[in-house]
Coordinates of C-alpha atoms in Angstrom, one line a residue:
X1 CA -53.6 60.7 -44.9
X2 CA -54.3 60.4 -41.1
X3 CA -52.6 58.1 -38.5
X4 CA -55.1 55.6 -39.1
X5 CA -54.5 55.4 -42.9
X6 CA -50.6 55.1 -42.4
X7 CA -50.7 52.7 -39.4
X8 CA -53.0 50.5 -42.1
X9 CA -50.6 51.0 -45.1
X10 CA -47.2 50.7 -43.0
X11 CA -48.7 47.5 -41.4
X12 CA -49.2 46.6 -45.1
X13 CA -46.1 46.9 -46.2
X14 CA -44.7 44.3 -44.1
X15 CA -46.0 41.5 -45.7
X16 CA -44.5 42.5 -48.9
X17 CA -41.6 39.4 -49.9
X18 CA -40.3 41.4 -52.6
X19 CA -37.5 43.7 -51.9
X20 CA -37.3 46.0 -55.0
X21 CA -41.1 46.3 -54.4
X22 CA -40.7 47.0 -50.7
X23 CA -38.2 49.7 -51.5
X24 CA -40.5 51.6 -54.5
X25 CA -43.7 51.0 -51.5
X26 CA -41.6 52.0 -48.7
X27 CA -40.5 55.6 -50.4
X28 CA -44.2 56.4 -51.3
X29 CA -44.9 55.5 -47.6
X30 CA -42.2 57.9 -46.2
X31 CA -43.5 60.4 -48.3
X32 CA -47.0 60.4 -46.7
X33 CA -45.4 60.3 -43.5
X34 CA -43.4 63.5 -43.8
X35 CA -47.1 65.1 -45.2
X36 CA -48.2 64.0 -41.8
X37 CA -47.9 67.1 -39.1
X38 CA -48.4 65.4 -36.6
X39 CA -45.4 62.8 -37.1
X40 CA -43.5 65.4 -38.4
X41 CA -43.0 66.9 -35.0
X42 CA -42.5 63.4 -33.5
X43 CA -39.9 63.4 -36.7
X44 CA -38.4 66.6 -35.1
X45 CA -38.1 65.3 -31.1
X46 CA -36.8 61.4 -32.0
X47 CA -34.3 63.2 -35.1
X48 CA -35.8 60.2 -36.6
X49 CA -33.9 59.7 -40.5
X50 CA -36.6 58.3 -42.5
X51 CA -34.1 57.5 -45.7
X52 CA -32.3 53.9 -45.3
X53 CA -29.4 53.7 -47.6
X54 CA -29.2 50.2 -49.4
X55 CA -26.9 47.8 -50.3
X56 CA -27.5 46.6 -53.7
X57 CA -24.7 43.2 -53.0
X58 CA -26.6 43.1 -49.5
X59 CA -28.4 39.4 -49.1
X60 CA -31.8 40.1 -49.9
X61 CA -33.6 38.3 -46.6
X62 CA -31.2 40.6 -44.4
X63 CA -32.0 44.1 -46.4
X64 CA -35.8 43.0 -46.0
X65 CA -35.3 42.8 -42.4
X66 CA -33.9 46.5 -42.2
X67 CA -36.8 48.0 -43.7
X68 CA -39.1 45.7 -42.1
X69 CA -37.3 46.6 -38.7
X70 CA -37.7 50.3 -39.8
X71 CA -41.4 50.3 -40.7
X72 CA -42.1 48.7 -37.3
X73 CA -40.7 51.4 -35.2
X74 CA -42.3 53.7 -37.4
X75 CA -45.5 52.5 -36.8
X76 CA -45.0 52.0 -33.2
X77 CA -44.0 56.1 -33.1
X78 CA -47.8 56.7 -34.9
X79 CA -49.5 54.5 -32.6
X80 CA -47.9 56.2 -29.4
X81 CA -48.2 59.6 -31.3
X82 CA -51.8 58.9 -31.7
X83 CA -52.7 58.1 -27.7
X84 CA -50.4 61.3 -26.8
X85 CA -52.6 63.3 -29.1
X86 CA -56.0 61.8 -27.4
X87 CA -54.6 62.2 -23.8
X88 CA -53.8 65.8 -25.0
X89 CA -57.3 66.6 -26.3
X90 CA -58.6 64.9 -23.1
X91 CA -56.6 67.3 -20.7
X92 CA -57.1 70.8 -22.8
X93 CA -61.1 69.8 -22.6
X94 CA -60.7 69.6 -19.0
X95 CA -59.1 72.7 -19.1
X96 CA -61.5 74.1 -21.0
X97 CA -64.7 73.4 -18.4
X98 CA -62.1 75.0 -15.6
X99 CA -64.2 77.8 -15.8
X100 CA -67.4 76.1 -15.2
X101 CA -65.9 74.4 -11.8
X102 CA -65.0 78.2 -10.8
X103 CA -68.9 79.7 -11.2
X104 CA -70.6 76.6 -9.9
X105 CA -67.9 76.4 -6.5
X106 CA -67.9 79.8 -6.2
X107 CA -70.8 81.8 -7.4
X108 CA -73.2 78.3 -7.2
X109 CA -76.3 78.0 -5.1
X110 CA -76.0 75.1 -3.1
X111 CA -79.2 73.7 -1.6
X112 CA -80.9 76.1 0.5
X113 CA -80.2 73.7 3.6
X114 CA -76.7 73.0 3.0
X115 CA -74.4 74.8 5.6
X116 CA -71.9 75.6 3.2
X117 CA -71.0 79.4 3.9
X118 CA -71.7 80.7 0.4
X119 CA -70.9 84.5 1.3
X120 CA -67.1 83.6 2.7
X121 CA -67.2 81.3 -1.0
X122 CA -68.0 84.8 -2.4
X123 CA -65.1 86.7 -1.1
X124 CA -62.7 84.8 -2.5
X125 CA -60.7 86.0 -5.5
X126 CA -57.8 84.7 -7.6
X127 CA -55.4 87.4 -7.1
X128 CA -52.2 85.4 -8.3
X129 CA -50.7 83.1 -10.0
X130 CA -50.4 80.9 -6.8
X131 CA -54.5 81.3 -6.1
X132 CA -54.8 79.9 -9.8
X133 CA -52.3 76.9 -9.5
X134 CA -53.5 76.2 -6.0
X135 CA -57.2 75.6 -7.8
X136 CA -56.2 74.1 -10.5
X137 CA -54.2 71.5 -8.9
X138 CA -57.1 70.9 -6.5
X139 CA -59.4 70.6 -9.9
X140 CA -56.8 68.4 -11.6
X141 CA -55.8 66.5 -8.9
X142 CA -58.5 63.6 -8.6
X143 CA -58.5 62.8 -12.7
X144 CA -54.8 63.0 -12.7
X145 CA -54.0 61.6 -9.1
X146 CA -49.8 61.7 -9.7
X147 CA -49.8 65.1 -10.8
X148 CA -47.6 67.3 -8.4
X149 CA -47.4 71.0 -7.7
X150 CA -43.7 73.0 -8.2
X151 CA -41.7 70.1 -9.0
X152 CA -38.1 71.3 -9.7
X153 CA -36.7 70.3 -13.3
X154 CA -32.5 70.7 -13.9
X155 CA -32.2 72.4 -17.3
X156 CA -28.3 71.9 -17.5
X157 CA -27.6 75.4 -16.2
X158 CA -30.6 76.1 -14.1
X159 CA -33.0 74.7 -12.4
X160 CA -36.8 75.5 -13.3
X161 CA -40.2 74.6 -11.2
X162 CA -43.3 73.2 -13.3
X163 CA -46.1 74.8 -11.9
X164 CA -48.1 71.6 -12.4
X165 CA -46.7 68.4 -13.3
X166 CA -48.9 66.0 -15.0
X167 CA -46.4 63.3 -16.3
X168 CA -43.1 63.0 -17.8
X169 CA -44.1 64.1 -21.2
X170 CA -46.7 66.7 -20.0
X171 CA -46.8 70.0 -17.7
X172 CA -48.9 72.8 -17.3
X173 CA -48.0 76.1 -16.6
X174 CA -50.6 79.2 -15.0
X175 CA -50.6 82.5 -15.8
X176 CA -52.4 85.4 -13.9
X177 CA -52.4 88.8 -15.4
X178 CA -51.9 91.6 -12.9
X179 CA -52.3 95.5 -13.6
X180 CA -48.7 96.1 -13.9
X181 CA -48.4 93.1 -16.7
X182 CA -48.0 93.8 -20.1
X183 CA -49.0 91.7 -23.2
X184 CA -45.2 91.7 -24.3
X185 CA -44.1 90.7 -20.7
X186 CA -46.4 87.9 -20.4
X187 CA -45.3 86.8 -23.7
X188 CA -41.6 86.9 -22.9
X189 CA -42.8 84.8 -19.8
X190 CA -44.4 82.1 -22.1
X191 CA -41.3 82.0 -24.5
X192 CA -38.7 81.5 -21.6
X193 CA -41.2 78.9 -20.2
X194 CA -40.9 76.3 -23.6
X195 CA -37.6 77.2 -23.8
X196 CA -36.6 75.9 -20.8
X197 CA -39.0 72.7 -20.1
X198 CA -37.9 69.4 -21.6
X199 CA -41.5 67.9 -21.8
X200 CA -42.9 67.5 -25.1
X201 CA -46.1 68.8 -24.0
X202 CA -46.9 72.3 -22.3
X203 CA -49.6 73.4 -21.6
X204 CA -50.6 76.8 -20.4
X205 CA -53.8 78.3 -18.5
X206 CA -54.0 82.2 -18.3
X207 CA -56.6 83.8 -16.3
X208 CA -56.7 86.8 -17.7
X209 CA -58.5 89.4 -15.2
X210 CA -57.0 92.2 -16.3
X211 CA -57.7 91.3 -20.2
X212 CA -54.1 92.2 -21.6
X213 CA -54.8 89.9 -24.0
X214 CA -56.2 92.0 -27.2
X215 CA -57.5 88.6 -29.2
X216 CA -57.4 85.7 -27.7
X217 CA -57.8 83.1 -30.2
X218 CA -55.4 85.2 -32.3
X219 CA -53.0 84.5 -29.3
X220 CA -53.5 80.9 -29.0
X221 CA -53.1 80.4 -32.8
X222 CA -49.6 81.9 -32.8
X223 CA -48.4 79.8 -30.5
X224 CA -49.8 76.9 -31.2
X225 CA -49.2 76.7 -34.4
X226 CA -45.7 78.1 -34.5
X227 CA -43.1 75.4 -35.4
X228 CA -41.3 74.1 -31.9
X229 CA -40.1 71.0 -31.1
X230 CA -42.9 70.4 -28.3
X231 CA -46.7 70.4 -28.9
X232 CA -48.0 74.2 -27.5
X233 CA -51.3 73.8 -25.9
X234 CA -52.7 77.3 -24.4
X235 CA -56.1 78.4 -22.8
X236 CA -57.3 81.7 -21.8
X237 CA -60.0 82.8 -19.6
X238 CA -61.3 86.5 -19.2
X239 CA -63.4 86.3 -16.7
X240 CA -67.0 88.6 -16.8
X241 CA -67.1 88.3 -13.1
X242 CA -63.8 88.1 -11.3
X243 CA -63.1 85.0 -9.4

């Protein structure tokens, strides 16, 4: 059952007068809702307890309310869980197309009477990490004007930098393979990195020029689907001509 389908059957359920059939309705709902992944990670960051113990001397208007009150928030967590998930998809399909900016800026053919010097354009090369965030930022920038380069965060015991902060749920975090990298270091890097952020949403962009990746979408799977807290969003690009 999608969002949609238990937005629809929650918002149902509220107009149900009778308590012992709100109670056998409400169960049945819950259940769909833990089948749900993606509420069952916004289960896992709110602690959310989904079971509400009731009173069976309780006044029947008053225990009505309590589930009522508790299918409301519920439905208010799907409805934001929903636009989080769209604003995600938005920003990993501009992630996506980075690539694209990078041939057409740097490797384009403007029009032959433009004055643009396309041979300095040519020389440049993302060496480092700070070359990729600088362009990225620059790229990200106008669709996401309050987005903010190296923004320090206070863990509890250290404090951390986000490479790019997009908003208080959402960072992104660039990665720029060098000679003397290893797969397993860069993977040690992107552990420590969702350990320590508190956003619920981390994204990461690896430019991979030295292709220490061995399978990409291999990577991106294990990560992305392994069972965190936050939502894991990661896109890799091995370049055919360096940039």
């Amino acid at each position: 059952m999608n969002r949609v389908e238990l937005i629809s059957k929650g918002q149902k359920l509220l107009d149900i007068k009778d308590l012992q059939v709100l109670q056998k309705e409400y169960e049945q709902w819950i259940d769909d809702l833990r089948q749900s992944e993606d509420f069952g990670k916004t289960m896992e960051r709110n602690s959310i307890l989904l079971h509400i113990s009731s009173n069976p001397y309780g006044v029947p208007e008053i225990e009505l309310k309590k589930y009522k009150d508790r299918i409301e928030k519920y439905i208010r967590l799907l409805q934001n869980c929903n636009k989080e998930n769209e604003s995600n998809k938005l920003l990993l399909q501009i992630l996506k197309n980075f690539d694209m900016f990078l041939y057409e800026f740097f490797r384009g053919k403007p029009h032959g009477k433009s004055s643009i010097d396309m041979d300095g354009l040519k020389k440049f090369q993302i060496n480092n990490e700070y070359d990729l965030q600088y362009i990225l930022y620059s790229y990200l920038k106008p669709i996401y004007p309050l987005c903010r380069m190296e923004v320090p965060e206070d863990t509890g015991y250290e404090t951390v930098r986000t490479d790019i902060y997009i908003n208080q749920g959402t960072v992104l975090e660039t990665k720029c393979s060098r000679p003397s990298m290893s797969q397993k270091k860069l993977i040690e890097e992107i552990e420590a990195d969702i350990t320590h952020y508190g956003a619920s949403n981390i994204f990461f962009y690896i430019y991979d020029k030295e292709k220490i990746i061995d399978n990409p979408e291999l990577f991106k799977k294990t990560y992305e689907n392994k069972i965190y807290e936050k939502n894991i969003y990661i896109e890799i690009l091995q370049p055919k001509e360096l940039i």
